[in-house]
Amino acid sequence: LPDVHLRIVGDGPLRGILAAQAEALGLAGRVTFAGDVAHDRLPELYQTADLFVLSSRYESQSLVALEAAACGCPVVGTAVGLLPELLGPQQLAPVGDAPALAAAMLRLLRDPAARALAVDEAHARVAERFALDQTIPALVALYRTLCQAP
């Protein structure tokens, strides 16, 4: 897909390696390293992106994926954290399976109808399962149960 541009948000010890890799592959002009971004600027980034990709090997919750979905950005990722609860199976890839992750990405990038459906489904799941009005009562009930345990 010649028009695809990758924006990597965040920073860390792999940035130099990733920049060198992009350069070696002749892709430096198609990759932007945004570095750390203030949290209040993230909704704009999600809303202007065609796709959000989480390629983690481990996640405890994947809050960033929830935020992207809540902002109307289609999400693709590895089957970690809560992504299996948030996404349909065609948007998930096994951990470490780069070809499967690439296939999920290409499917949504090439098919606007599938991308729109993914947005609607993930947005609905966020509202149904992960919004504060859902999670706070569940946590309060859990803590009450734990406090009553012998």
Tab-separated table of C-alpha atoms in Angstrom:
chain	number	residue	atom	x	y	z
A	1	LEU	CA	0.000	0.000	0.000
A	2	PRO	CA	2.063	2.922	-1.298
A	3	ASP	CA	0.077	5.615	0.553
A	4	VAL	CA	0.449	4.102	4.018
A	5	HIS	CA	2.375	6.169	6.529
A	6	LEU	CA	3.331	4.741	9.921
A	7	ARG	CA	3.261	7.020	12.954
A	8	ILE	CA	4.900	5.531	16.027
A	9	VAL	CA	3.758	7.240	19.212
A	10	GLY	CA	5.781	6.851	22.376
A	11	ASP	CA	9.444	6.450	23.020
A	12	GLY	CA	11.847	3.908	24.340
A	13	PRO	CA	15.110	2.070	23.877
A	14	LEU	CA	14.089	0.570	20.506
A	15	ARG	CA	13.553	3.914	18.782
A	16	GLY	CA	17.060	4.079	17.318
A	17	ILE	CA	16.889	0.478	16.121
A	18	LEU	CA	13.487	1.053	14.515
A	19	ALA	CA	14.650	4.260	12.827
A	20	ALA	CA	17.708	2.456	11.452
A	21	GLN	CA	15.491	-0.379	10.227
A	22	ALA	CA	13.152	2.039	8.454
A	23	GLU	CA	16.158	3.728	6.853
A	24	ALA	CA	17.689	0.404	5.750
A	25	LEU	CA	14.389	-0.654	4.187
A	26	GLY	CA	14.040	2.635	2.320
A	27	LEU	CA	10.980	3.558	4.373
A	28	ALA	CA	12.324	6.448	6.438
A	29	GLY	CA	10.079	8.925	4.606
A	30	ARG	CA	7.018	6.821	5.384
A	31	VAL	CA	7.613	6.492	9.134
A	32	THR	CA	7.238	9.256	11.711
A	33	PHE	CA	8.534	8.830	15.241
A	34	ALA	CA	6.260	11.122	17.242
A	35	GLY	CA	7.948	10.409	20.558
A	36	ASP	CA	6.081	11.026	23.772
A	37	VAL	CA	2.727	12.707	23.204
A	38	ALA	CA	0.717	14.462	25.902
A	39	HIS	CA	-2.332	12.436	26.877
A	40	ASP	CA	-4.734	15.238	25.967
A	41	ARG	CA	-3.415	15.167	22.364
A	42	LEU	CA	-4.059	11.439	21.892
A	43	PRO	CA	-7.748	11.691	20.890
A	44	GLU	CA	-6.778	13.838	17.897
A	45	LEU	CA	-4.178	11.271	16.838
A	46	TYR	CA	-6.669	8.415	17.164
A	47	GLN	CA	-9.348	10.313	15.248
A	48	THR	CA	-7.039	11.114	12.338
A	49	ALA	CA	-5.528	7.630	12.056
A	50	ASP	CA	-6.815	5.031	9.613
A	51	LEU	CA	-5.776	2.222	11.937
A	52	PHE	CA	-4.359	1.684	15.412
A	53	VAL	CA	-2.027	-1.294	15.825
A	54	LEU	CA	-0.937	-2.808	19.129
A	55	SER	CA	1.806	-5.372	18.539
A	56	SER	CA	2.547	-6.159	22.176
A	57	ARG	CA	3.759	-9.489	23.450
A	58	TYR	CA	2.123	-8.763	26.811
A	59	GLU	CA	-0.426	-6.242	28.072
A	60	SER	CA	-2.232	-6.152	31.361
A	61	GLN	CA	-5.240	-4.214	30.086
A	62	SER	CA	-4.476	-2.428	26.797
A	63	LEU	CA	-5.954	0.906	27.852
A	64	VAL	CA	-4.470	2.552	24.760
A	65	ALA	CA	-6.535	0.216	22.540
A	66	LEU	CA	-9.681	1.083	24.499
A	67	GLU	CA	-8.939	4.772	24.026
A	68	ALA	CA	-8.411	4.325	20.288
A	69	ALA	CA	-11.662	2.370	19.909
A	70	ALA	CA	-13.575	4.911	22.009
A	71	CYS	CA	-12.292	7.652	19.680
A	72	GLY	CA	-13.549	5.818	16.598
A	73	CYS	CA	-10.233	4.438	15.391
A	74	PRO	CA	-10.223	0.859	14.119
A	75	VAL	CA	-7.937	-1.393	16.143
A	76	VAL	CA	-5.828	-4.410	15.190
A	77	GLY	CA	-3.511	-6.215	17.550
A	78	THR	CA	-2.047	-9.268	19.119
A	79	ALA	CA	-4.255	-11.414	21.340
A	80	VAL	CA	-3.070	-9.898	24.638
A	81	GLY	CA	-4.734	-8.071	27.503
A	82	LEU	CA	-8.369	-7.320	26.811
A	83	LEU	CA	-8.000	-7.213	23.029
A	84	PRO	CA	-9.702	-10.614	22.595
A	85	GLU	CA	-12.730	-9.145	24.421
A	86	LEU	CA	-12.659	-5.904	22.432
A	87	LEU	CA	-11.933	-7.068	18.881
A	88	GLY	CA	-13.342	-9.540	16.419
A	89	PRO	CA	-11.165	-12.552	15.568
A	90	GLN	CA	-10.153	-11.126	12.176
A	91	GLN	CA	-8.573	-8.165	13.958
A	92	LEU	CA	-6.408	-10.345	16.188
A	93	ALA	CA	-3.114	-12.113	15.604
A	94	PRO	CA	-1.248	-14.557	17.806
A	95	VAL	CA	1.626	-13.017	19.746
A	96	GLY	CA	4.759	-12.989	17.609
A	97	ASP	CA	2.941	-13.833	14.357
A	98	ALA	CA	3.942	-10.870	12.183
A	99	PRO	CA	2.349	-12.253	8.970
A	100	ALA	CA	-1.011	-12.699	10.736
A	101	LEU	CA	-0.824	-9.182	12.182
A	102	ALA	CA	0.048	-7.775	8.746
A	103	ALA	CA	-2.895	-9.665	7.194
A	104	ALA	CA	-5.295	-8.205	9.776
A	105	MET	CA	-3.929	-4.728	9.108
A	106	LEU	CA	-4.182	-5.088	5.331
A	107	ARG	CA	-7.725	-6.398	5.553
A	108	LEU	CA	-8.936	-3.237	7.284
A	109	LEU	CA	-6.780	-0.858	5.279
A	110	ARG	CA	-8.022	-2.294	1.979
A	111	ASP	CA	-11.691	-2.649	2.917
A	112	PRO	CA	-13.428	0.555	4.076
A	113	ALA	CA	-16.652	-1.326	4.868
A	114	ALA	CA	-14.800	-3.793	7.114
A	115	ARG	CA	-12.979	-0.881	8.743
A	116	ALA	CA	-16.266	0.934	9.439
A	117	LEU	CA	-17.808	-2.237	10.887
A	118	ALA	CA	-14.738	-2.768	13.095
A	119	VAL	CA	-15.074	0.793	14.397
A	120	ASP	CA	-18.770	0.362	15.193
A	121	GLU	CA	-18.308	-3.013	16.896
A	122	ALA	CA	-15.338	-1.940	19.024
A	123	HIS	CA	-17.012	1.331	19.976
A	124	ALA	CA	-20.111	-0.588	21.114
A	125	ARG	CA	-17.983	-3.032	23.151
A	126	VAL	CA	-16.184	-0.154	24.859
A	127	ALA	CA	-19.521	1.394	25.844
A	128	GLU	CA	-21.030	-1.932	26.964
A	129	ARG	CA	-18.112	-3.436	28.860
A	130	PHE	CA	-15.416	-0.890	29.604
A	131	ALA	CA	-17.033	2.496	30.215
A	132	LEU	CA	-16.815	3.933	33.730
A	133	ASP	CA	-20.532	3.442	34.361
A	134	GLN	CA	-19.939	-0.290	33.779
A	135	THR	CA	-16.584	-0.833	35.447
A	136	ILE	CA	-17.031	1.173	38.655
A	137	PRO	CA	-20.066	-0.787	39.940
A	138	ALA	CA	-18.345	-4.059	39.016
A	139	LEU	CA	-15.195	-3.089	40.922
A	140	VAL	CA	-17.179	-1.913	43.945
A	141	ALA	CA	-19.077	-5.233	44.007
A	142	LEU	CA	-15.819	-7.165	43.691
A	143	TYR	CA	-14.203	-5.249	46.572
A	144	ARG	CA	-17.298	-5.743	48.751
A	145	THR	CA	-17.138	-9.469	48.102
A	146	LEU	CA	-13.431	-9.563	48.882
A	147	CYS	CA	-13.919	-7.603	52.109
A	148	GLN	CA	-16.557	-10.097	53.276
A	149	ALA	CA	-14.409	-13.159	52.499
A	150	PRO	CA	-13.133	-15.062	55.560
